[in-house]
Coordinates of C-alpha atoms in Angstrom, one line a residue:
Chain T
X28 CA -25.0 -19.7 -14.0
X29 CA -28.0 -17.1 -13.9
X30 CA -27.2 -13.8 -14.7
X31 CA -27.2 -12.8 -11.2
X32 CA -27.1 -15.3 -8.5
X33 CA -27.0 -14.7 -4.6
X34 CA -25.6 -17.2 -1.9
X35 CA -24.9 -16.0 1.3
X36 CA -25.8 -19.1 3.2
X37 CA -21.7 -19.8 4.7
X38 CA -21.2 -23.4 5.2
X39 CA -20.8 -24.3 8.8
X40 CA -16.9 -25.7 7.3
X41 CA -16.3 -22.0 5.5
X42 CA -17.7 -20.2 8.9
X43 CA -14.5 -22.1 10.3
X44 CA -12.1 -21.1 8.2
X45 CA -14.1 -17.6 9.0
X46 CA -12.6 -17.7 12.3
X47 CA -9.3 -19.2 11.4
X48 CA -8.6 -16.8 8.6
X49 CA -9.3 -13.9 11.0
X50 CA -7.1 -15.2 13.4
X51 CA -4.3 -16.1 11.4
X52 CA -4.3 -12.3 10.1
X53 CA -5.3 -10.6 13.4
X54 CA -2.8 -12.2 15.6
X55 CA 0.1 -10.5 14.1
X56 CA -1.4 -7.4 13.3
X57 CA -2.6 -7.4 17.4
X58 CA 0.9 -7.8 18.3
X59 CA 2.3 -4.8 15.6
X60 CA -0.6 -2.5 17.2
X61 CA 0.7 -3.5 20.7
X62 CA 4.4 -3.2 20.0
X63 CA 4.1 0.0 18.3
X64 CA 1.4 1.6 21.5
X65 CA 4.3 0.7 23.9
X66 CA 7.0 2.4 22.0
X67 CA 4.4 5.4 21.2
X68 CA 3.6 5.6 25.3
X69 CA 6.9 7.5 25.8
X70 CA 6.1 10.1 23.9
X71 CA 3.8 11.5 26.5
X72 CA 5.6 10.6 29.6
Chain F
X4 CA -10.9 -22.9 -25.9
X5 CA -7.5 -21.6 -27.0
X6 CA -4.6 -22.9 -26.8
X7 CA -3.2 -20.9 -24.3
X8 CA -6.0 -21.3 -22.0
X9 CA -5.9 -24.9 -22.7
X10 CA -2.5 -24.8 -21.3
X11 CA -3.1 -22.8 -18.1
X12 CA -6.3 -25.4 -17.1
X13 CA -3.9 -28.3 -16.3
X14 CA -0.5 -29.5 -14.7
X15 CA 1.6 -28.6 -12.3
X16 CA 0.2 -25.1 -11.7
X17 CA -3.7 -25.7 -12.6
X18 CA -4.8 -25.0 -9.4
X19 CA -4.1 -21.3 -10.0
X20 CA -5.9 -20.6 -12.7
X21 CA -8.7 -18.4 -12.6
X22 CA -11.5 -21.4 -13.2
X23 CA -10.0 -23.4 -10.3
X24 CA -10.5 -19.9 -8.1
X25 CA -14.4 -19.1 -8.8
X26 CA -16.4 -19.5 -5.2
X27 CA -19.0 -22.6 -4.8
X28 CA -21.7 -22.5 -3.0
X29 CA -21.2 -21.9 0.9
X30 CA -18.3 -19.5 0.4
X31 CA -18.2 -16.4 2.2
X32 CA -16.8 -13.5 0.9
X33 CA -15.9 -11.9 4.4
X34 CA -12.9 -14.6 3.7
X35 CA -11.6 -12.6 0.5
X36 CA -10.4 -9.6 2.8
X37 CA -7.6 -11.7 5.0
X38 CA -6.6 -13.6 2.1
X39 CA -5.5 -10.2 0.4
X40 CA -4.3 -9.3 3.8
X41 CA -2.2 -11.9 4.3
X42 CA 0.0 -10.5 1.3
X43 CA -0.5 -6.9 2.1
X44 CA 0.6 -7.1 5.8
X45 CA 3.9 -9.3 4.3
X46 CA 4.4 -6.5 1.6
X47 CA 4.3 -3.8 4.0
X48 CA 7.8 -5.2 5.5
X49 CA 9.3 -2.6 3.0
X50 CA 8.5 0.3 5.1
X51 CA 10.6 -1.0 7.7
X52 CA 13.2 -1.9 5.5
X53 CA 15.5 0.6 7.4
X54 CA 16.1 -1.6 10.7
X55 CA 18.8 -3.5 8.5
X56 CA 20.8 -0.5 6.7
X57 CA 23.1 0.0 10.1
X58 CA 23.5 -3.6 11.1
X59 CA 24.2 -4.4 7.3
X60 CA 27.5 -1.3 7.8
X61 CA 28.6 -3.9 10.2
X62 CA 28.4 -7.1 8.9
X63 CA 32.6 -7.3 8.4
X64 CA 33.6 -5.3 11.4
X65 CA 30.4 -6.7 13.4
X66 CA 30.7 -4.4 16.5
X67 CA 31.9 -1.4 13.6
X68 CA 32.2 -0.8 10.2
X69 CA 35.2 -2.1 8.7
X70 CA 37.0 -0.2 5.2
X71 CA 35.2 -3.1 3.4
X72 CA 31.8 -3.2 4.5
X73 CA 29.0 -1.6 2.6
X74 CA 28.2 2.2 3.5
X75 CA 24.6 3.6 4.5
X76 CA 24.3 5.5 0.5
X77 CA 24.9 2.0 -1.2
X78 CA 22.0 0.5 1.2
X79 CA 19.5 3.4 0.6
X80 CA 19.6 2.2 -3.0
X81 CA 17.9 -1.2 -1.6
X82 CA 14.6 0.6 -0.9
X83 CA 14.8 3.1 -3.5
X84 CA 14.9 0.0 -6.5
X85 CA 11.9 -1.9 -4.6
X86 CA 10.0 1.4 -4.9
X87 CA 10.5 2.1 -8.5
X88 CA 10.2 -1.9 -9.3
X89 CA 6.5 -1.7 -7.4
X90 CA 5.5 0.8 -9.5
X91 CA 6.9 -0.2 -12.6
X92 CA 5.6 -3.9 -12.1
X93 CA 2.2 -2.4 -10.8
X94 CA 1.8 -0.7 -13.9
X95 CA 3.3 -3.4 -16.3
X96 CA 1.8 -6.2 -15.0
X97 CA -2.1 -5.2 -14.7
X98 CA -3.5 -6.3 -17.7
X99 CA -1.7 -9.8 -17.0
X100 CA -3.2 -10.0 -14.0
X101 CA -6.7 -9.1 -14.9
X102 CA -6.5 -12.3 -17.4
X103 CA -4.8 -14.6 -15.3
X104 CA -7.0 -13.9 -11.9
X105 CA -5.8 -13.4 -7.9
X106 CA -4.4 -17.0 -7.1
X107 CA -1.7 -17.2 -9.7
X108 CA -0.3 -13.3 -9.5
X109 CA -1.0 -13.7 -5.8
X110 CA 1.4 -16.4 -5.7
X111 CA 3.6 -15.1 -8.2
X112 CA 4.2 -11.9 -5.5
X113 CA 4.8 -14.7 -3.2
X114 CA 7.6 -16.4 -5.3
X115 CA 8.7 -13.0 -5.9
X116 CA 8.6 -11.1 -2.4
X117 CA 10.2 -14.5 -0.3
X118 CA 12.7 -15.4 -3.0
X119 CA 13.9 -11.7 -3.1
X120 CA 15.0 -12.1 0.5
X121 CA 16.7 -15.5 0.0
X122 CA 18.8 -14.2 -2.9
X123 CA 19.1 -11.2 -0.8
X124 CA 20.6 -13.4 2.5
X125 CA 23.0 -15.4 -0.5
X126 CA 24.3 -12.2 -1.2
X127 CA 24.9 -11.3 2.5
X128 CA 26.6 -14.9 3.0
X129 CA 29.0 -13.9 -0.5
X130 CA 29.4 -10.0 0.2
X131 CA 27.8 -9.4 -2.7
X132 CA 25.4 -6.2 -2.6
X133 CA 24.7 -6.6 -6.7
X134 CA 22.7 -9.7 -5.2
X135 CA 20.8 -7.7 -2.7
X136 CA 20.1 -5.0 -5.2
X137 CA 18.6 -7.6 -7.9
X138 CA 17.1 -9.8 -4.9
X139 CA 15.3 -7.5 -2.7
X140 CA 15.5 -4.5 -4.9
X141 CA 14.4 -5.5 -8.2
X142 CA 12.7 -9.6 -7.7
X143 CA 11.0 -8.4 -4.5
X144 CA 9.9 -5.0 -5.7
X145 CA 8.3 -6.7 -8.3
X146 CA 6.5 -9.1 -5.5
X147 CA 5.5 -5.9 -3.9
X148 CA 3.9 -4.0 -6.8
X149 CA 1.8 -7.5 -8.1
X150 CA 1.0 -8.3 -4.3
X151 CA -0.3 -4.9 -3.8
X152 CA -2.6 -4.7 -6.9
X153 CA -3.5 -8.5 -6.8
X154 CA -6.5 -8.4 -4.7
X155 CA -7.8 -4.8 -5.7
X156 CA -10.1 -5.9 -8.5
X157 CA -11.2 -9.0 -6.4
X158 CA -12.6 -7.4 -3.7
X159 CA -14.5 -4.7 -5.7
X160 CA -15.9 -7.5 -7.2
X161 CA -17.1 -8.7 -3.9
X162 CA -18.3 -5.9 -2.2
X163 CA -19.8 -3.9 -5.2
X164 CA -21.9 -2.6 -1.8
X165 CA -19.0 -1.3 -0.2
X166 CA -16.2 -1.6 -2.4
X167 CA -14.0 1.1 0.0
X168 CA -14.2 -0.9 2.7
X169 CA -13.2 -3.6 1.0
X170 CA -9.8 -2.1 -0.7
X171 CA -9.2 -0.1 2.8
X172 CA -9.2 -3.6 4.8
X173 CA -6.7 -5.4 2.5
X174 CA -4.5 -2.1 2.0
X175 CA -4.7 -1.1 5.5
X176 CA -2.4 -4.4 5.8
X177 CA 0.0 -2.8 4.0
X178 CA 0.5 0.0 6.4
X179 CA 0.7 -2.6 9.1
X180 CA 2.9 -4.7 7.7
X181 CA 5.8 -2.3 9.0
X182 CA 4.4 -2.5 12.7
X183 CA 5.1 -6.0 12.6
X184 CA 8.4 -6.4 10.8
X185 CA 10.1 -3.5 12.5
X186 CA 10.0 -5.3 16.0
X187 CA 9.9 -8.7 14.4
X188 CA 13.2 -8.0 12.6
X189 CA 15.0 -6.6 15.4
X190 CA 14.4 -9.8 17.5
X191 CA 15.1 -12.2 15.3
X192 CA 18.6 -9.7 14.0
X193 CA 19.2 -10.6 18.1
X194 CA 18.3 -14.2 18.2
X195 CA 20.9 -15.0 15.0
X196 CA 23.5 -12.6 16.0
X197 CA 26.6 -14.0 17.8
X198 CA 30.2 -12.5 18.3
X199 CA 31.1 -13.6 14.2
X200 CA 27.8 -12.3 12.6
X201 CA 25.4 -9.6 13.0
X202 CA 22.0 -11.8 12.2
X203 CA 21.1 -10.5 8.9
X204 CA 21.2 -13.8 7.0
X205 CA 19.5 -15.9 9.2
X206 CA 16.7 -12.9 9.5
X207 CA 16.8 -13.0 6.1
X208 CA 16.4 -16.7 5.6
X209 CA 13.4 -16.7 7.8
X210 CA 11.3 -13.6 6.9
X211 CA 11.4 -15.0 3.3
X212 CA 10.1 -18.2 4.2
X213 CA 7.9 -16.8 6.5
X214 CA 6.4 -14.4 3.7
X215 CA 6.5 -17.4 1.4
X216 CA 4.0 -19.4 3.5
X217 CA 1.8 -16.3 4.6
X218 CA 1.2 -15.1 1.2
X219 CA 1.0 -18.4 -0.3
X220 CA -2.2 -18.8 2.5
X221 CA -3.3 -15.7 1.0
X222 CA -3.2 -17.0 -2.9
X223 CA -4.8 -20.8 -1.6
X224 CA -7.6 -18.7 0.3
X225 CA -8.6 -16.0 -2.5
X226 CA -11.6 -17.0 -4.9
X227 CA -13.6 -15.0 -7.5
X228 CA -17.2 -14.3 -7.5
X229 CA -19.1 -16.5 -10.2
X230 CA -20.1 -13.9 -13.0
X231 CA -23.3 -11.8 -12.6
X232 CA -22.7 -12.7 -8.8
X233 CA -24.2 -10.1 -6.2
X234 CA -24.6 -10.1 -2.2
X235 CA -27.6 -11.1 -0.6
X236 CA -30.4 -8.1 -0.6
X237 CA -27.7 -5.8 -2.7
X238 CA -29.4 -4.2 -5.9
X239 CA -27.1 -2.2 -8.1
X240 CA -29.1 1.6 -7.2
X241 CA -31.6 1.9 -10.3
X242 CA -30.9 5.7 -10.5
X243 CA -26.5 5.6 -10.4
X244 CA -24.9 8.7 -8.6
X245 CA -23.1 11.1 -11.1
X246 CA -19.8 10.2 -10.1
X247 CA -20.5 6.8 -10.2
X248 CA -20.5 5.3 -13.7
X249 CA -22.3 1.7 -14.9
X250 CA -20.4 1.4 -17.9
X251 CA -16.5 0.2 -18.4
X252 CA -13.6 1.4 -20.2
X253 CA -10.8 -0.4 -21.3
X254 CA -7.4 0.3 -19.3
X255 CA -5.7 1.6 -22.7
X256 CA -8.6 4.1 -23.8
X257 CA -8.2 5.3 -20.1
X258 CA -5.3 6.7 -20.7
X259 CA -6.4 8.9 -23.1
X260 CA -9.3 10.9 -20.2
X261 CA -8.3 13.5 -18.5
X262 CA -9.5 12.1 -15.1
X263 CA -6.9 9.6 -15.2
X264 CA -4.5 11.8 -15.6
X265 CA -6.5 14.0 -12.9
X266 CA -6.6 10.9 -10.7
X267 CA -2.8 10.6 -11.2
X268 CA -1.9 14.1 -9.8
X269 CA -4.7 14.2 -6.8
X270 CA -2.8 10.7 -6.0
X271 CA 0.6 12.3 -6.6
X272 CA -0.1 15.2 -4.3
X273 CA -1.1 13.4 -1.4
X274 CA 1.4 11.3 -1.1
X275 CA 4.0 13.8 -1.8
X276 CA 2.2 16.0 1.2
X277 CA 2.4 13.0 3.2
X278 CA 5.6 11.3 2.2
X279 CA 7.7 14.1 2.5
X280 CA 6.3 14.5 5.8
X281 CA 6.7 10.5 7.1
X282 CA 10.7 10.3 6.2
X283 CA 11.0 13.5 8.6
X284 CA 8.9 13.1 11.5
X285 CA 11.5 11.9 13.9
X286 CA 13.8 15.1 12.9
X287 CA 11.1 17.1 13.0
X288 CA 10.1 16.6 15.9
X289 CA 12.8 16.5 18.5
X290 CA 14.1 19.8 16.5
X291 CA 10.3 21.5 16.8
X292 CA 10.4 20.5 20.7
X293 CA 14.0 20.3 21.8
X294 CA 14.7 19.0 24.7
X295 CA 11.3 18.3 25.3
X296 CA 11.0 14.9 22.6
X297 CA 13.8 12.6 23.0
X298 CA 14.8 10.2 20.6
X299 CA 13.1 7.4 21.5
X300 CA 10.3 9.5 22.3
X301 CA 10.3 10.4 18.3
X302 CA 10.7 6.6 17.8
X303 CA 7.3 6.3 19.4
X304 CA 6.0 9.4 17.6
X305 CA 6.7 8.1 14.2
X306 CA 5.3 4.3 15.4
X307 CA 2.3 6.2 16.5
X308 CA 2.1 7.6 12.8
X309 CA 2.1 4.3 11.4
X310 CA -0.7 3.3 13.2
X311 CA -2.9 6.6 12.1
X312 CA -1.5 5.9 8.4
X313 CA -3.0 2.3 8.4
X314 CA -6.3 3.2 10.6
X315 CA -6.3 6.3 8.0
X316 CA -6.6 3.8 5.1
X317 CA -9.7 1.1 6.5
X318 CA -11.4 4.9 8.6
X319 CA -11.4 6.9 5.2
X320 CA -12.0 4.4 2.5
X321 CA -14.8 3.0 4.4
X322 CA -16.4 6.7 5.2
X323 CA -16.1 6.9 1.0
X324 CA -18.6 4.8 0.6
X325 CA -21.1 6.8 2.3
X326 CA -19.9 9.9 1.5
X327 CA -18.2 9.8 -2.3
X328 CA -14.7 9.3 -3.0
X329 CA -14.6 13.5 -4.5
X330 CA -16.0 14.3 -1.1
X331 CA -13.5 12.1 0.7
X332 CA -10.6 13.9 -1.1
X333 CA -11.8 17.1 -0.8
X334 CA -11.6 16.6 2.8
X335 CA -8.0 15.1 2.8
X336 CA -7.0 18.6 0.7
X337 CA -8.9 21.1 2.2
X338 CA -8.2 19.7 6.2
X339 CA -4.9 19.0 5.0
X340 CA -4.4 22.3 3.8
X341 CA -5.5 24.1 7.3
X342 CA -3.7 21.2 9.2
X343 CA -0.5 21.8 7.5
X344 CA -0.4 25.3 8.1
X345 CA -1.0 25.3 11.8
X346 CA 2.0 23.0 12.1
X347 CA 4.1 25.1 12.7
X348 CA 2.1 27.6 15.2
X349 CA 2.1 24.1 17.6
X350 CA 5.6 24.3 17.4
X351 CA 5.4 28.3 18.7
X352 CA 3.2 27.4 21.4
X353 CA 4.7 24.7 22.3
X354 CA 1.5 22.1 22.8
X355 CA 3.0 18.5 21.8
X356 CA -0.2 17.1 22.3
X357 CA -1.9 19.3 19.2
X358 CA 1.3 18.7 17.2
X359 CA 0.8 14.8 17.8
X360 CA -2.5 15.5 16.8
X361 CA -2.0 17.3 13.8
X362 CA -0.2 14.7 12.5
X363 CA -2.0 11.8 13.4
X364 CA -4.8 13.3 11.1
X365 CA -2.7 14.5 8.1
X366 CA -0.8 10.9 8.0
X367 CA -4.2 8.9 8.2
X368 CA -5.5 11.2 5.1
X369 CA -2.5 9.8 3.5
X370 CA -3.1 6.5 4.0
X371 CA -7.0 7.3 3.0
X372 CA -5.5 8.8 0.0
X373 CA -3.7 5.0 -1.3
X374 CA -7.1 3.3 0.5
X375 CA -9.9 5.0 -1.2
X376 CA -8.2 5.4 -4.7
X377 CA -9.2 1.6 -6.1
X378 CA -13.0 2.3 -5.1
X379 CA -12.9 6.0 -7.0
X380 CA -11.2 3.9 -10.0
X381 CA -13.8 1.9 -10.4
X382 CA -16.5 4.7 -9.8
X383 CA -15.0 6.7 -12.6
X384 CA -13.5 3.6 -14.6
X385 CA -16.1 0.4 -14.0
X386 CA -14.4 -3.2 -12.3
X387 CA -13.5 -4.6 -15.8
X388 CA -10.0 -3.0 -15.9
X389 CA -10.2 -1.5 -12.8
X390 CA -6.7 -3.8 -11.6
X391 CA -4.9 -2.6 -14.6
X392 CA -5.8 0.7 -14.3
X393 CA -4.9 0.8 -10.5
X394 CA -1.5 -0.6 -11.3
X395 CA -0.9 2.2 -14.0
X396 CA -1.7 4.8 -11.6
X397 CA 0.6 4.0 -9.1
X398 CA 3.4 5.0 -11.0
X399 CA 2.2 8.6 -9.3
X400 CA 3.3 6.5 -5.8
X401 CA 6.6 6.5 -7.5
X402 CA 7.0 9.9 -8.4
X403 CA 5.5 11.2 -5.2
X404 CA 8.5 8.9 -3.4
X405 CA 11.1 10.9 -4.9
X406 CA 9.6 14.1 -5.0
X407 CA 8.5 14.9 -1.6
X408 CA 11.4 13.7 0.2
X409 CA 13.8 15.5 -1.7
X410 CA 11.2 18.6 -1.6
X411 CA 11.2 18.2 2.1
X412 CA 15.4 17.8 2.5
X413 CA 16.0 20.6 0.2
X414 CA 13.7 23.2 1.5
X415 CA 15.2 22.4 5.0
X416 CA 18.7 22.6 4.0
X417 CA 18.1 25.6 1.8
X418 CA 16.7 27.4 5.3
X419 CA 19.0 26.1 8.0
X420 CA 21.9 27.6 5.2
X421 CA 20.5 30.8 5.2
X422 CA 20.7 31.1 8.8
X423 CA 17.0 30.0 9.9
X424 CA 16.9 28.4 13.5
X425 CA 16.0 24.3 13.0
X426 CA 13.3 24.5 15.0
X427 CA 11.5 27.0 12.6
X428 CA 13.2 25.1 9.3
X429 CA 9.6 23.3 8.6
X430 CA 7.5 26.3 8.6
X431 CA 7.8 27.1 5.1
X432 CA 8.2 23.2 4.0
X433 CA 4.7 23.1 5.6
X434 CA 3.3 26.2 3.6
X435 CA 4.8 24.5 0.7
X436 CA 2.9 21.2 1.4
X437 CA -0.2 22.9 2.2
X438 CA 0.3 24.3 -1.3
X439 CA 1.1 21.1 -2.6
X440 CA -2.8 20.0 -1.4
X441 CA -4.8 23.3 -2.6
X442 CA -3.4 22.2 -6.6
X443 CA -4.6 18.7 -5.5
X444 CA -7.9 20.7 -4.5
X445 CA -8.3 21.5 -7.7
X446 CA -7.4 18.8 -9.9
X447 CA -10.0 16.8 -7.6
X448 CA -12.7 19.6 -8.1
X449 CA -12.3 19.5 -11.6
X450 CA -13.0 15.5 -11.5
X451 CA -16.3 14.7 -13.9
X452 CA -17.8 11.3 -15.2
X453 CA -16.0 9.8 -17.8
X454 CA -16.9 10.8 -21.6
X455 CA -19.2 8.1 -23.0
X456 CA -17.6 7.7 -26.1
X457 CA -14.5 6.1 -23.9
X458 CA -17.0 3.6 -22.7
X459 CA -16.8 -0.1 -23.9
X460 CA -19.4 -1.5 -26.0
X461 CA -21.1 -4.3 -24.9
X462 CA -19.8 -6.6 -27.8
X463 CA -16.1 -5.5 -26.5
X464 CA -17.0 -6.2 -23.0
X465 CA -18.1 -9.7 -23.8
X466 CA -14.9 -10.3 -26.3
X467 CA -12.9 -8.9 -23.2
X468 CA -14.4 -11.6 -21.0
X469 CA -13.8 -14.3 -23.7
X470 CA -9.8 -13.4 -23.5

């Protein structure tokens, strides 16, 4: 290994589990966000 | 080789070790920050540990409390343990981690964090709170203080461009974490419940496995740079800022600096500030506006302030990196300070909407405040030890949890007793609190590089990287 090294070039099966990754995380935190707006929304009715 | 290393490469369990973790070619490290987030959203289930203290009153008498069910002071111990055991763990359990890399303390947390709530549900099935205490209190605390410190050091390493960001993203998941299990909890306390049990066990029984396999995602997806390793285009800056230091001390020798111990009590206050603040917000509230905020209006208010606590902590630790983690907490004390005071004038003139907003601001500073702290560690510190010193540090996360709650209660109590109206009761809590930030001010002003003579030399750096 070089002292410093660079490799950004993703690897079309690491841009996959880019995208699955994301999801996998986002999906849940989506649904905490939405959960917790609809509760917030009756503080201003 | 020694032996010890020689027995951590194989078996079993080689797969976490840290040689089996280091990136090939093709990896991207925009997958590092949902790996740590998929342990710091399950960790942040401890925030919302609250939705089971009244249905566990109840799990004898089911529709009431019966003479041998457990009361509501017994269950408060529950959170209380997994606090101090975070903290304690976080600061025990650094220097292991910084040897033994991500993937195996990752999955430790896991083992940890999901086994805590299955020893928890067997002591639910046996009446036997002991089992919850040790279970979720002590074996899951410890999950939550090595999941919460596990991927610090990681991502610093890769984002040394944006090392804020980085630690905001993944703890930003741990002020989510609530926002999910609060509702998810709830549902599934329904969907087990029948007219012999309340739904705890099985709730139990699945969040634990649940957490098992999402954290365990977490420690299979995490890898480590290769050494020397930098992004694409990214030099380190030839001339470093002041605050910003090349050089590395050793987690032991920084306990001997004053800016740890600086860095301890600017972390201490603003968490106590904002702590104090959190347990009190639905009170507060409906007594500042009564009549006016209804209880499940407050519910929404304080769900509202979980979402500015974990926007707070990816907004502000990302800002940090442009503008300096002194800078960043300056702002958190000295907006804190003004925001704090004017509390209690919303109150008097009665605008919900600025009192909403007040607080929206002051609880995303204190989410900023737990966000931006890794990346100022390793400004003033350097990445070798930055994990371990993290982990000591949050023993001020401790402290602050006792002390501003209790700070906040007394004050209150101490007013309404002396014959002050409850909706004026916070007024001088809040003066307090803004006091609380202006000595945070100062211990933050008085931050300066680290002396050179705690540095590491480069023949201990290199022996360090041997270990």
């Amino acid at each position: 290994m070089t002292e410093t090294s660079h490799h950004e070039d993703v690897s079309a099966a690491n841009k996959v589990k880019l995208v699955l990754a994301w999801t996998f995380v986002g999906i849940p935190l989506l649904w905490g966000v939405f959960n917790t707006l609809a509760k917030a929304a009756l503080l201003f009715q | 080789m020694t032996t010890a290393a020689h027995a951590e490469s194989g078996g079993l369990f080689g797969w976490l070790d840290r040689s089996h973790t280091i990136a090939k070619p093709g990896f991207s490290r925009w997958l590092v920050p949902p790996a740590a987030l998929c342990v710091h959203l399950c960790i942040g289930q401890v925030y919302a540990f609250s939705v089971f203290n009244l249905p566990m009153t109840r799990l004898i008498g089911i529709t009431e409390s019966a003479p041998d069910d457990w009361r509501l002071t017994q269950l408060g111990w529950i959170f209380s343990l997994a606090i101090v055991f975070l903290g304690l763990s976080a600061a025990f359990t650094g220097t292991w981690l910084d040897r033994v890399g991500p993937r195996r303390a990752m999955f430790t947390a896991a083992l940890c964090f999901g086994g805590g709530f299955l020893l928890s549900a067997l002591g639910i099935h046996l009446h036997q709170l002991w089992l919850i205490y040790l279970g979720y209190g002590v074996i899951g605390g410890c999950g939550l203080g090595l999941g919460y410190i596990s991927p610090v050091k990681t991502l610093i390493t890769w984002f040394p461009d944006r090392p804020g960001m980085a630690t905001g993203m993944a703890i930003m998941g741990f002020g989510g974490g609530a926002m999910i299990a609060s509702p998810l909890s709830v549902w599934l306390m329904k969907y087990f419940s029948s007219p012999t049990d309340v739904g705890v066990m099985g709730t139990f029984i699945t969040l634990g496995l649940v957490y098992l396999f999402f954290m365990m995602m977490g420690a299979v997806l995490v890898r480590v740079p290769p050494n020397g390793w930098l992004p694409e285009g990214y030099e380190p800056p030839a001339q470093p800022k002041k605050m910003v230091t090349t050089a590395h001390v050793h987690v032991d020798e920084a306990l001997k600096t004053k800016q740890f111990y600086l860095l301890w009590g600017v972390l201490c206050l603003n968490v106590t500030a904002g702590i104090g603040v959190l347990g009190q917000a639905s009170a507060m509230s409906q007594e500042m506006f009564p009549g006016q905020i209804t209880a499940a209006a407050a519910a929404g208010f304080v769900g509202l302030l979980s979402l500015f606590n974990m926007l707070g902590r990816f907004f502000w630790a990302s800002s940090s990196d442009y503008i300096g983690r002194r800078n960043t907490y300056m702002i958190f004390f000295a907006l804190g300070m003004v925001l704090y005071a004017i509390v209690p004038w919303t109150g008097r003139i009665d605008s919900i909407v600025l009192f909403v907003a007040c607080y929206a601001v002051i609880l995303s500073m204190y989410g900023g405040g737990f966000a931006t702290i890794p990346a100022y560690l390793r400004d003033v510190f350097g990445t070798r030890y930055v994990g371990a010193i993290h982990g000591r540090l949050l023993t001020a996360w401790s402290a602050a949890g006792v002390f501003g709650p209790v700070l906040v209660n007394y004050i209150r109590e101490y007013q309404i007793n002396h014959g002050v109206p409850k909706a004026d009761a916070y007024s001088v809590t809040m003066y307090i609190m803004a006091g609380l930030l202006f000595i945070g001010f100062v211990l933050n002003w008085l931050m300066t590089p680290v002396d050179e003579k705690h540095h590491m030399s480069e023949a201990e750096l290199k022996a360090s990287m041997e270990d």
